[in-house]
PDB file of C-alpha atoms in Angstrom:
ATOM      1  CA  MET J   1      96.471  69.394  92.981  1.00 72.00           C
ATOM      2  CA  SER J   2      95.643  72.827  91.589  1.00 82.00           C
ATOM      3  CA  VAL J   3      98.313  74.835  89.765  1.00 88.00           C
ATOM      4  CA  GLY J   4      97.584  78.104  87.999  1.00 86.00           C
ATOM      5  CA  VAL J   5      99.835  78.615  84.967  1.00 88.00           C
ATOM      6  CA  GLN J   6     100.047  81.972  83.204  1.00 90.00           C
ATOM      7  CA  LYS J   7     101.205  82.077  79.587  1.00 88.00           C
ATOM      8  CA  SER J   8     101.534  85.826  79.396  1.00 87.00           C
ATOM      9  CA  TYR J   9     101.157  86.269  75.637  1.00 82.00           C
ATOM     10  CA  GLN J  10      98.689  83.462  74.902  1.00 76.00           C
ATOM     11  CA  ASP J  11      96.113  83.467  77.705  1.00 59.00           C
ATOM     12  CA  ASN J  12      92.775  85.223  77.330  1.00 59.00           C
ATOM     13  CA  GLN J  13      93.220  86.168  73.665  1.00 59.00           C
ATOM     14  CA  ALA J  14      90.465  83.847  72.508  1.00 55.00           C
ATOM     15  CA  HIS J  15      88.160  85.145  75.240  1.00 70.00           C
ATOM     16  CA  GLY J  16      88.682  88.822  74.508  1.00 85.00           C
ATOM     17  CA  ILE J  17      90.062  89.581  77.968  1.00 92.00           C
ATOM     18  CA  GLY J  18      92.722  92.270  78.362  1.00 95.00           C
ATOM     19  CA  LYS J  19      95.949  92.187  80.380  1.00 95.00           C
ATOM     20  CA  LEU J  20      97.393  94.028  83.343  1.00 97.00           C
ATOM     21  CA  PHE J  21     100.870  95.459  82.731  1.00 98.00           C
ATOM     22  CA  LEU J  22     102.960  96.606  85.726  1.00 98.00           C
ATOM     23  CA  VAL J  23     105.139  99.340  84.238  1.00 98.00           C
ATOM     24  CA  ALA J  24     108.258 100.600  86.016  1.00 97.00           C
ATOM     25  CA  THR J  25     108.817 104.354  85.894  1.00 97.00           C
ATOM     26  CA  PRO J  26     111.972 106.377  86.700  1.00 97.00           C
ATOM     27  CA  ILE J  27     112.860 106.888  90.375  1.00 95.00           C
ATOM     28  CA  GLY J  28     114.362 110.280  89.558  1.00 93.00           C
ATOM     29  CA  ASN J  29     116.215 110.450  86.267  1.00 94.00           C
ATOM     30  CA  LEU J  30     113.798 110.424  83.328  1.00 93.00           C
ATOM     31  CA  GLU J  31     116.417 108.744  81.125  1.00 94.00           C
ATOM     32  CA  ASP J  32     115.836 105.510  83.077  1.00 96.00           C
ATOM     33  CA  MET J  33     112.560 104.844  81.260  1.00 96.00           C
ATOM     34  CA  THR J  34     112.894 101.784  79.001  1.00 96.00           C
ATOM     35  CA  TYR J  35     111.889 101.619  75.326  1.00 97.00           C
ATOM     36  CA  ARG J  36     109.470  98.832  76.164  1.00 97.00           C
ATOM     37  CA  ALA J  37     107.819 100.792  78.983  1.00 97.00           C
ATOM     38  CA  ILE J  38     107.258 103.747  76.643  1.00 97.00           C
ATOM     39  CA  ARG J  39     105.722 101.458  74.010  1.00 97.00           C
ATOM     40  CA  ILE J  40     103.387  99.773  76.501  1.00 97.00           C
ATOM     41  CA  LEU J  41     102.166 103.137  77.806  1.00 97.00           C
ATOM     42  CA  LYS J  42     101.519 104.305  74.236  1.00 97.00           C
ATOM     43  CA  GLU J  43      99.587 101.141  73.369  1.00 97.00           C
ATOM     44  CA  ALA J  44      97.597 100.731  76.605  1.00 97.00           C
ATOM     45  CA  ASP J  45      93.858 101.366  76.498  1.00 97.00           C
ATOM     46  CA  ILE J  46      94.001 102.653  80.077  1.00 98.00           C
ATOM     47  CA  ILE J  47      96.805 103.916  82.317  1.00 98.00           C
ATOM     48  CA  ALA J  48      96.125 103.734  86.049  1.00 97.00           C
ATOM     49  CA  ALA J  49      98.353 106.028  88.103  1.00 96.00           C
ATOM     50  CA  GLU J  50      99.042 106.631  91.772  1.00 93.00           C
ATOM     51  CA  ASP J  51      99.155 110.405  91.133  1.00 94.00           C
ATOM     52  CA  THR J  52      97.779 111.418  87.738  1.00 95.00           C
ATOM     53  CA  ARG J  53      99.466 114.844  87.924  1.00 95.00           C
ATOM     54  CA  GLN J  54     102.874 113.239  88.382  1.00 93.00           C
ATOM     55  CA  THR J  55     102.218 110.704  85.631  1.00 96.00           C
ATOM     56  CA  ARG J  56     101.071 113.400  83.181  1.00 96.00           C
ATOM     57  CA  LYS J  57     104.504 115.031  83.499  1.00 95.00           C
ATOM     58  CA  LEU J  58     106.151 111.738  82.542  1.00 96.00           C
ATOM     59  CA  LEU J  59     103.734 111.135  79.657  1.00 96.00           C
ATOM     60  CA  THR J  60     104.232 114.669  78.348  1.00 96.00           C
ATOM     61  CA  HIS J  61     108.021 114.253  78.454  1.00 96.00           C
ATOM     62  CA  TYR J  62     107.757 111.169  76.227  1.00 96.00           C
ATOM     63  CA  GLU J  63     104.971 112.642  74.065  1.00 96.00           C
ATOM     64  CA  ILE J  64     102.517 109.947  75.128  1.00 96.00           C
ATOM     65  CA  THR J  65      98.829 110.783  74.837  1.00 94.00           C
ATOM     66  CA  PRO J  66      96.938 108.186  76.874  1.00 91.00           C
ATOM     67  CA  ALA J  67      93.600 106.891  75.641  1.00 91.00           C
ATOM     68  CA  LYS J  68      92.407 107.107  79.261  1.00 95.00           C
ATOM     69  CA  LEU J  69      94.260 108.082  82.452  1.00 96.00           C
ATOM     70  CA  LEU J  70      92.631 107.023  85.708  1.00 97.00           C
ATOM     71  CA  SER J  71      93.532 107.393  89.366  1.00 95.00           C
ATOM     72  CA  TYR J  72      94.356 104.359  91.523  1.00 96.00           C
ATOM     73  CA  HIS J  73      95.895 104.888  94.959  1.00 94.00           C
ATOM     74  CA  GLU J  74      95.719 103.822  98.602  1.00 92.00           C
ATOM     75  CA  HIS J  75      92.654 105.936  99.388  1.00 93.00           C
ATOM     76  CA  ASN J  76      90.448 104.899  96.449  1.00 94.00           C
ATOM     77  CA  LYS J  77      91.648 101.336  95.785  1.00 94.00           C
ATOM     78  CA  THR J  78      88.555  99.690  97.287  1.00 94.00           C
ATOM     79  CA  ALA J  79      86.232 101.421  94.826  1.00 94.00           C
ATOM     80  CA  SER J  80      88.628 101.889  91.914  1.00 95.00           C
ATOM     81  CA  GLY J  81      90.189  98.408  91.887  1.00 96.00           C
ATOM     82  CA  PRO J  82      87.065  96.401  90.868  1.00 96.00           C
ATOM     83  CA  GLU J  83      86.233  99.042  88.244  1.00 97.00           C
ATOM     84  CA  LEU J  84      89.692  98.678  86.659  1.00 97.00           C
ATOM     85  CA  ILE J  85      89.331  94.890  86.680  1.00 97.00           C
ATOM     86  CA  ARG J  86      85.964  95.231  84.912  1.00 97.00           C
ATOM     87  CA  PHE J  87      87.628  97.244  82.134  1.00 97.00           C
ATOM     88  CA  ILE J  88      90.240  94.495  81.662  1.00 97.00           C
ATOM     89  CA  ILE J  89      87.588  91.757  81.561  1.00 95.00           C
ATOM     90  CA  GLU J  90      85.828  93.785  78.862  1.00 95.00           C
ATOM     91  CA  GLY J  91      88.986  93.562  76.737  1.00 94.00           C
ATOM     92  CA  LYS J  92      90.989  96.647  77.692  1.00 96.00           C
ATOM     93  CA  ASN J  93      94.743  96.434  78.295  1.00 96.00           C
ATOM     94  CA  LEU J  94      95.625  98.342  81.460  1.00 98.00           C
ATOM     95  CA  ALA J  95      99.061  99.703  82.387  1.00 98.00           C
ATOM     96  CA  LEU J  96      99.589 100.372  86.086  1.00 98.00           C
ATOM     97  CA  VAL J  97     102.277 102.852  87.160  1.00 97.00           C
ATOM     98  CA  SER J  98     103.342 104.224  90.530  1.00 95.00           C
ATOM     99  CA  ASP J  99     104.903 107.649  91.109  1.00 93.00           C
ATOM    100  CA  ALA J 100     108.378 106.108  90.890  1.00 94.00           C
ATOM    101  CA  GLY J 101     109.871 102.664  90.437  1.00 95.00           C
ATOM    102  CA  LEU J 102     108.041  99.362  90.278  1.00 95.00           C
ATOM    103  CA  PRO J 103     104.303  99.246  90.975  1.00 95.00           C
ATOM    104  CA  ALA J 104     103.135  96.889  93.769  1.00 93.00           C
ATOM    105  CA  ILE J 105     106.272  97.561  95.878  1.00 91.00           C
ATOM    106  CA  SER J 106     105.069  99.348  99.041  1.00 85.00           C
ATOM    107  CA  ASP J 107     101.981 100.638  97.202  1.00 87.00           C
ATOM    108  CA  PRO J 108      98.404  99.459  96.517  1.00 91.00           C
ATOM    109  CA  GLY J 109      99.366  97.908  93.177  1.00 94.00           C
ATOM    110  CA  HIS J 110      99.671  94.633  95.069  1.00 95.00           C
ATOM    111  CA  ASP J 111      95.928  94.675  95.775  1.00 96.00           C
ATOM    112  CA  LEU J 112      95.115  95.192  92.102  1.00 97.00           C
ATOM    113  CA  VAL J 113      97.383  92.277  91.150  1.00 97.00           C
ATOM    114  CA  LYS J 114      95.503  90.001  93.568  1.00 96.00           C
ATOM    115  CA  LEU J 115      92.165  91.091  92.112  1.00 96.00           C
ATOM    116  CA  ALA J 116      93.420  90.454  88.577  1.00 96.00           C
ATOM    117  CA  LEU J 117      94.786  87.004  89.359  1.00 95.00           C
ATOM    118  CA  GLY J 118      91.501  86.131  91.065  1.00 94.00           C
ATOM    119  CA  GLN J 119      89.762  86.792  87.743  1.00 94.00           C
ATOM    120  CA  GLY J 120      92.255  84.797  85.665  1.00 92.00           C
ATOM    121  CA  ILE J 121      93.802  87.941  84.158  1.00 94.00           C
ATOM    122  CA  SER J 122      97.435  87.782  82.994  1.00 94.00           C
ATOM    123  CA  VAL J 123      99.701  90.120  84.975  1.00 96.00           C
ATOM    124  CA  ILE J 124     102.834  91.101  83.044  1.00 97.00           C
ATOM    125  CA  PRO J 125     105.927  92.853  84.455  1.00 97.00           C
ATOM    126  CA  ILE J 126     107.576  95.655  82.491  1.00 98.00           C
ATOM    127  CA  PRO J 127     110.799  95.978  84.518  1.00 96.00           C
ATOM    128  CA  GLY J 128     112.905  99.050  85.117  1.00 96.00           C
ATOM    129  CA  ALA J 129     114.212 101.298  87.878  1.00 95.00           C
ATOM    130  CA  ASN J 130     113.876 100.227  91.510  1.00 95.00           C
ATOM    131  CA  ALA J 131     115.124 102.239  94.492  1.00 95.00           C
ATOM    132  CA  ALA J 132     115.721  99.337  96.896  1.00 96.00           C
ATOM    133  CA  LEU J 133     117.898  97.295  94.541  1.00 96.00           C
ATOM    134  CA  SER J 134     119.711 100.392  93.297  1.00 97.00           C
ATOM    135  CA  ALA J 135     120.670 101.248  96.876  1.00 98.00           C
ATOM    136  CA  LEU J 136     121.670  97.654  97.618  1.00 98.00           C
ATOM    137  CA  ILE J 137     124.113  97.254  94.740  1.00 98.00           C
ATOM    138  CA  VAL J 138     126.028 100.432  95.617  1.00 97.00           C
ATOM    139  CA  SER J 139     125.949  99.875  99.375  1.00 97.00           C
ATOM    140  CA  GLY J 140     129.066  97.731  99.586  1.00 97.00           C
ATOM    141  CA  LEU J 141     127.126  95.333 101.828  1.00 98.00           C
ATOM    142  CA  ALA J 142     126.428  91.694 100.958  1.00 97.00           C
ATOM    143  CA  THR J 143     124.139  91.202  97.956  1.00 97.00           C
ATOM    144  CA  ASP J 144     123.958  87.389  97.868  1.00 96.00           C
ATOM    145  CA  GLN J 145     121.133  87.349 100.423  1.00 97.00           C
ATOM    146  CA  PHE J 146     118.862  90.237 101.326  1.00 97.00           C
ATOM    147  CA  GLN J 147     115.419  91.065 102.717  1.00 97.00           C
ATOM    148  CA  PHE J 148     113.207  94.003 101.797  1.00 97.00           C
ATOM    149  CA  ILE J 149     111.254  95.273 104.794  1.00 95.00           C
ATOM    150  CA  GLY J 150     109.783  98.438 103.254  1.00 93.00           C
ATOM    151  CA  PHE J 151     108.464 101.088 105.635  1.00 94.00           C
ATOM    152  CA  LEU J 152     108.671 100.238 109.332  1.00 95.00           C
ATOM    153  CA  PRO J 153     105.600 100.852 111.546  1.00 94.00           C
ATOM    154  CA  ARG J 154     105.141 104.387 112.880  1.00 92.00           C
ATOM    155  CA  GLU J 155     104.442 103.397 116.486  1.00 92.00           C
ATOM    156  CA  HIS J 156     107.560 102.734 118.565  1.00 89.00           C
ATOM    157  CA  LYS J 157     106.333  99.449 120.074  1.00 88.00           C
ATOM    158  CA  ASP J 158     105.212  98.110 116.670  1.00 92.00           C
ATOM    159  CA  ARG J 159     108.491  99.184 115.075  1.00 93.00           C
ATOM    160  CA  GLU J 160     110.478  97.507 117.846  1.00 91.00           C
ATOM    161  CA  ALA J 161     108.498  94.262 117.451  1.00 90.00           C
ATOM    162  CA  LYS J 162     109.172  94.227 113.702  1.00 93.00           C
ATOM    163  CA  LEU J 163     112.903  94.770 114.276  1.00 94.00           C
ATOM    164  CA  VAL J 164     113.048  92.007 116.876  1.00 89.00           C
ATOM    165  CA  GLN J 165     111.588  89.614 114.286  1.00 90.00           C
ATOM    166  CA  ALA J 166     114.365  90.454 111.812  1.00 93.00           C
ATOM    167  CA  GLN J 167     117.326  90.875 114.162  1.00 91.00           C
ATOM    168  CA  ASP J 168     118.829  87.413 113.514  1.00 90.00           C
ATOM    169  CA  TYR J 169     118.575  87.613 109.714  1.00 94.00           C
ATOM    170  CA  GLU J 170     122.115  87.244 108.338  1.00 95.00           C
ATOM    171  CA  GLY J 171     121.489  88.831 104.947  1.00 97.00           C
ATOM    172  CA  THR J 172     121.400  92.548 104.188  1.00 98.00           C
ATOM    173  CA  LEU J 173     118.211  94.393 105.154  1.00 98.00           C
ATOM    174  CA  ILE J 174     116.598  97.148 103.069  1.00 98.00           C
ATOM    175  CA  MET J 175     114.037  99.705 104.230  1.00 97.00           C
ATOM    176  CA  TYR J 176     112.404 102.909 103.033  1.00 97.00           C
ATOM    177  CA  GLU J 177     111.960 105.943 105.278  1.00 97.00           C
ATOM    178  CA  SER J 178     110.817 109.564 105.081  1.00 96.00           C
ATOM    179  CA  PRO J 179     113.108 112.391 106.277  1.00 97.00           C
ATOM    180  CA  HIS J 180     111.017 113.393 109.306  1.00 96.00           C
ATOM    181  CA  ARG J 181     111.035 109.810 110.691  1.00 96.00           C
ATOM    182  CA  LEU J 182     114.555 108.774 109.689  1.00 97.00           C
ATOM    183  CA  ILE J 183     116.372 109.612 112.937  1.00 97.00           C
ATOM    184  CA  LYS J 184     113.836 107.823 115.159  1.00 96.00           C
ATOM    185  CA  MET J 185     114.041 104.828 112.874  1.00 97.00           C
ATOM    186  CA  LEU J 186     117.855 104.709 113.041  1.00 97.00           C
ATOM    187  CA  GLN J 187     117.733 105.048 116.826  1.00 97.00           C
ATOM    188  CA  SER J 188     115.401 102.027 116.948  1.00 95.00           C
ATOM    189  CA  LEU J 189     117.792 100.046 114.709  1.00 97.00           C
ATOM    190  CA  LEU J 190     120.701 100.863 117.008  1.00 96.00           C
ATOM    191  CA  GLU J 191     118.735  99.935 120.119  1.00 93.00           C
ATOM    192  CA  VAL J 192     117.443  96.582 118.814  1.00 92.00           C
ATOM    193  CA  TRP J 193     120.114  95.442 116.332  1.00 94.00           C
ATOM    194  CA  GLY J 194     123.236  97.022 117.800  1.00 93.00           C
ATOM    195  CA  ASP J 195     125.817  99.208 116.062  1.00 96.00           C
ATOM    196  CA  ARG J 196     125.802  97.704 112.559  1.00 97.00           C
ATOM    197  CA  GLN J 197     127.061  99.175 109.303  1.00 98.00           C
ATOM    198  CA  VAL J 198     124.421 101.157 107.434  1.00 98.00           C
ATOM    199  CA  VAL J 199     124.072 103.038 104.153  1.00 98.00           C
ATOM    200  CA  LEU J 200     121.661 105.942 103.699  1.00 98.00           C
ATOM    201  CA  ALA J 201     120.887 106.454 100.017  1.00 98.00           C
ATOM    202  CA  ARG J 202     118.872 109.479  98.916  1.00 97.00           C
ATOM    203  CA  GLU J 203     118.047 111.294  95.687  1.00 96.00           C
ATOM    204  CA  LEU J 204     118.973 108.136  93.763  1.00 96.00           C
ATOM    205  CA  THR J 205     119.623 108.782  90.038  1.00 96.00           C
ATOM    206  CA  LYS J 206     119.131 112.532  90.570  1.00 94.00           C
ATOM    207  CA  ARG J 207     121.615 115.408  90.463  1.00 93.00           C
ATOM    208  CA  TYR J 208     122.149 115.429  94.241  1.00 93.00           C
ATOM    209  CA  GLU J 209     122.380 111.651  94.662  1.00 96.00           C
ATOM    210  CA  GLU J 210     124.094 110.882  97.950  1.00 97.00           C
ATOM    211  CA  MET J 211     125.163 107.782  99.873  1.00 97.00           C
ATOM    212  CA  ALA J 212     126.208 108.090 103.532  1.00 98.00           C
ATOM    213  CA  ARG J 213     128.066 104.998 104.795  1.00 98.00           C
ATOM    214  CA  GLY J 214     129.139 104.182 108.340  1.00 98.00           C
ATOM    215  CA  SER J 215     128.053 102.614 111.619  1.00 98.00           C
ATOM    216  CA  LEU J 216     124.586 103.429 112.925  1.00 98.00           C
ATOM    217  CA  SER J 217     126.059 105.510 115.761  1.00 97.00           C
ATOM    218  CA  ASP J 218     128.363 107.443 113.426  1.00 98.00           C
ATOM    219  CA  VAL J 219     125.583 108.107 110.926  1.00 98.00           C
ATOM    220  CA  LEU J 220     123.288 109.383 113.681  1.00 98.00           C
ATOM    221  CA  THR J 221     126.021 111.790 114.796  1.00 98.00           C
ATOM    222  CA  TRP J 222     126.574 112.895 111.187  1.00 98.00           C
ATOM    223  CA  LEU J 223     122.839 113.611 110.784  1.00 97.00           C
ATOM    224  CA  GLU J 224     123.054 116.144 113.634  1.00 96.00           C
ATOM    225  CA  GLU J 225     125.143 118.316 111.308  1.00 97.00           C
ATOM    226  CA  TYR J 226     123.413 117.285 108.071  1.00 96.00           C
ATOM    227  CA  PRO J 227     119.680 116.911 108.823  1.00 96.00           C
ATOM    228  CA  PRO J 228     117.672 114.473 106.658  1.00 96.00           C
ATOM    229  CA  ILE J 229     116.378 115.789 103.331  1.00 95.00           C
ATOM    230  CA  GLY J 230     114.341 113.759 100.836  1.00 92.00           C
ATOM    231  CA  GLU J 231     113.214 110.138 100.826  1.00 93.00           C
ATOM    232  CA  TYR J 232     115.724 107.501 101.949  1.00 97.00           C
ATOM    233  CA  CYS J 233     116.640 103.919 101.195  1.00 97.00           C
ATOM    234  CA  VAL J 234     118.272 102.489 104.302  1.00 98.00           C
ATOM    235  CA  VAL J 235     120.512  99.451 103.758  1.00 98.00           C
ATOM    236  CA  VAL J 236     121.733  97.670 106.884  1.00 98.00           C
ATOM    237  CA  GLU J 237     124.317  94.979 107.513  1.00 98.00           C
ATOM    238  CA  GLY J 238     122.877  91.584 108.484  1.00 97.00           C
ATOM    239  CA  ALA J 239     123.315  89.845 111.828  1.00 94.00           C
ATOM    240  CA  ASN J 240     126.732  88.460 112.782  1.00 90.00           C
ATOM    241  CA  PRO J 241     126.554  84.627 112.552  1.00 88.00           C
ATOM    242  CA  GLU J 242     128.931  84.249 115.517  1.00 85.00           C
ATOM    243  CA  LEU J 243     126.725  86.379 117.726  1.00 79.00           C
ATOM    244  CA  ILE J 244     123.688  84.343 116.703  1.00 77.00           C
ATOM    245  CA  ARG J 245     125.504  81.117 117.579  1.00 76.00           C
ATOM    246  CA  GLU J 246     126.490  82.542 120.956  1.00 71.00           C
ATOM    247  CA  LYS J 247     122.898  83.566 121.569  1.00 71.00           C
ATOM    248  CA  LYS J 248     121.671  80.044 120.844  1.00 67.00           C
ATOM    249  CA  GLU J 249     124.142  78.762 123.432  1.00 68.00           C
ATOM    250  CA  ALA J 250     123.024  81.466 125.859  1.00 73.00           C
ATOM    251  CA  TRP J 251     123.998  81.262 129.520  1.00 74.00           C
ATOM    252  CA  TRP J 252     120.583  82.517 130.628  1.00 79.00           C
ATOM    253  CA  LYS J 253     118.454  79.762 129.107  1.00 79.00           C
ATOM    254  CA  GLU J 254     117.937  77.961 132.420  1.00 77.00           C
ATOM    255  CA  LEU J 255     116.981  81.176 134.228  1.00 84.00           C
ATOM    256  CA  SER J 256     113.451  82.383 134.804  1.00 86.00           C
ATOM    257  CA  LEU J 257     112.557  85.817 133.472  1.00 88.00           C
ATOM    258  CA  GLU J 258     112.745  87.278 136.987  1.00 87.00           C
ATOM    259  CA  ALA J 259     116.130  85.672 137.688  1.00 83.00           C
ATOM    260  CA  HIS J 260     117.449  86.914 134.352  1.00 90.00           C
ATOM    261  CA  VAL J 261     116.481  90.501 135.227  1.00 86.00           C
ATOM    262  CA  THR J 262     117.925  90.171 138.733  1.00 87.00           C
ATOM    263  CA  HIS J 263     121.225  88.957 137.268  1.00 84.00           C
ATOM    264  CA  TYR J 264     121.651  92.176 135.279  1.00 85.00           C
ATOM    265  CA  GLU J 265     120.555  94.346 138.216  1.00 82.00           C
ATOM    266  CA  GLN J 266     123.250  92.795 140.410  1.00 84.00           C
ATOM    267  CA  GLN J 267     125.983  91.998 137.886  1.00 82.00           C
ATOM    268  CA  ASP J 268     125.846  95.265 135.925  1.00 82.00           C
ATOM    269  CA  GLN J 269     124.501  97.370 138.784  1.00 84.00           C
ATOM    270  CA  CYS J 270     121.857  98.858 136.532  1.00 86.00           C
ATOM    271  CA  SER J 271     118.268  99.928 137.115  1.00 89.00           C
ATOM    272  CA  ARG J 272     115.422  97.435 136.806  1.00 89.00           C
ATOM    273  CA  LYS J 273     114.221  99.182 133.652  1.00 87.00           C
ATOM    274  CA  GLU J 274     117.655  98.908 132.033  1.00 88.00           C
ATOM    275  CA  ALA J 275     117.911  95.261 133.134  1.00 86.00           C
ATOM    276  CA  MET J 276     114.559  94.524 131.508  1.00 87.00           C
ATOM    277  CA  LYS J 277     115.790  96.093 128.249  1.00 86.00           C
ATOM    278  CA  LYS J 278     118.833  93.791 128.276  1.00 86.00           C
ATOM    279  CA  VAL J 279     116.657  90.746 128.995  1.00 85.00           C
ATOM    280  CA  ALA J 280     114.329  91.688 126.125  1.00 86.00           C
ATOM    281  CA  LYS J 281     117.294  91.880 123.762  1.00 82.00           C
ATOM    282  CA  ASP J 282     118.732  88.545 124.979  1.00 81.00           C
ATOM    283  CA  ARG J 283     115.444  86.717 124.563  1.00 82.00           C
ATOM    284  CA  GLU J 284     114.373  88.457 121.348  1.00 79.00           C
ATOM    285  CA  LEU J 285     111.280  89.848 123.017  1.00 83.00           C
ATOM    286  CA  SER J 286     109.876  93.354 122.996  1.00 83.00           C
ATOM    287  CA  LYS J 287     110.435  95.396 126.139  1.00 82.00           C
ATOM    288  CA  ARG J 288     106.663  95.562 126.497  1.00 83.00           C
ATOM    289  CA  ASP J 289     106.408  91.754 126.664  1.00 83.00           C
ATOM    290  CA  VAL J 290     109.032  91.600 129.430  1.00 84.00           C
ATOM    291  CA  TYR J 291     107.403  94.411 131.422  1.00 79.00           C
ATOM    292  CA  GLN J 292     103.971  92.782 131.251  1.00 82.00           C
ATOM    293  CA  ALA J 293     105.278  89.316 132.151  1.00 81.00           C
ATOM    294  CA  LEU J 294     106.875  90.699 135.317  1.00 80.00           C
ATOM    295  CA  LEU J 295     103.943  92.843 136.483  1.00 73.00           C
TER     296      LEU J 295
END
């Protein structure tokens, strides 16, 4: 049996190896920076930032003069990551920050953490603001069980497949989305998951903080009058346990795929394409899978 145990404030000291600190930064309101985060950034030998220009504004606000500020982001992580790890092995303490919130959540910080752990480096969290959890606790939806999905795939078929995977999850679901893709994303949620309750949270902790609550269909109608602005946290009600139970006891289980489609064509008097969509939803398949199986 092999178990790796990290003692955050004891490991590596005798060997002269530094540490990797994951430092949370404000998601909007600069007052959400913690005393500890400020101290760690002041003491760090190196600060690695997703966007150094953005981070300099934060450092200037708190009168922090970094010993060294380096860039680490999605497009340079392959080259920059090993270099940062080398600095830590040489004894430097490195603080990693993202543009907002916790590093390693939907950003390349996760890759740096894996590299550090592979070298026996202690990785230490410096907690603080987080957009997903902030949106969850004000949503009014269940908080005892939840799943963070992050950004959904851009391509419709990939997005649909991801939603099909999560459609029977009974806990609350949390996603991030940009304003120009929000409406398409909500339309996909409605199509795959049905008309669930949703909360759109934007500008969290900022002056124009806003939460829009309602059913997916109502929120989509509302967005026609109030087009999306800014980055969004989307919090969605989980699956209805009764509907899941009914699905498990489904009437169509003994039917072939073709017979299932034919049933909807005849019973609901709908087109073959619409019947295939209903079959895909019943069987938790993507529409593409049903189409290809019946070619």
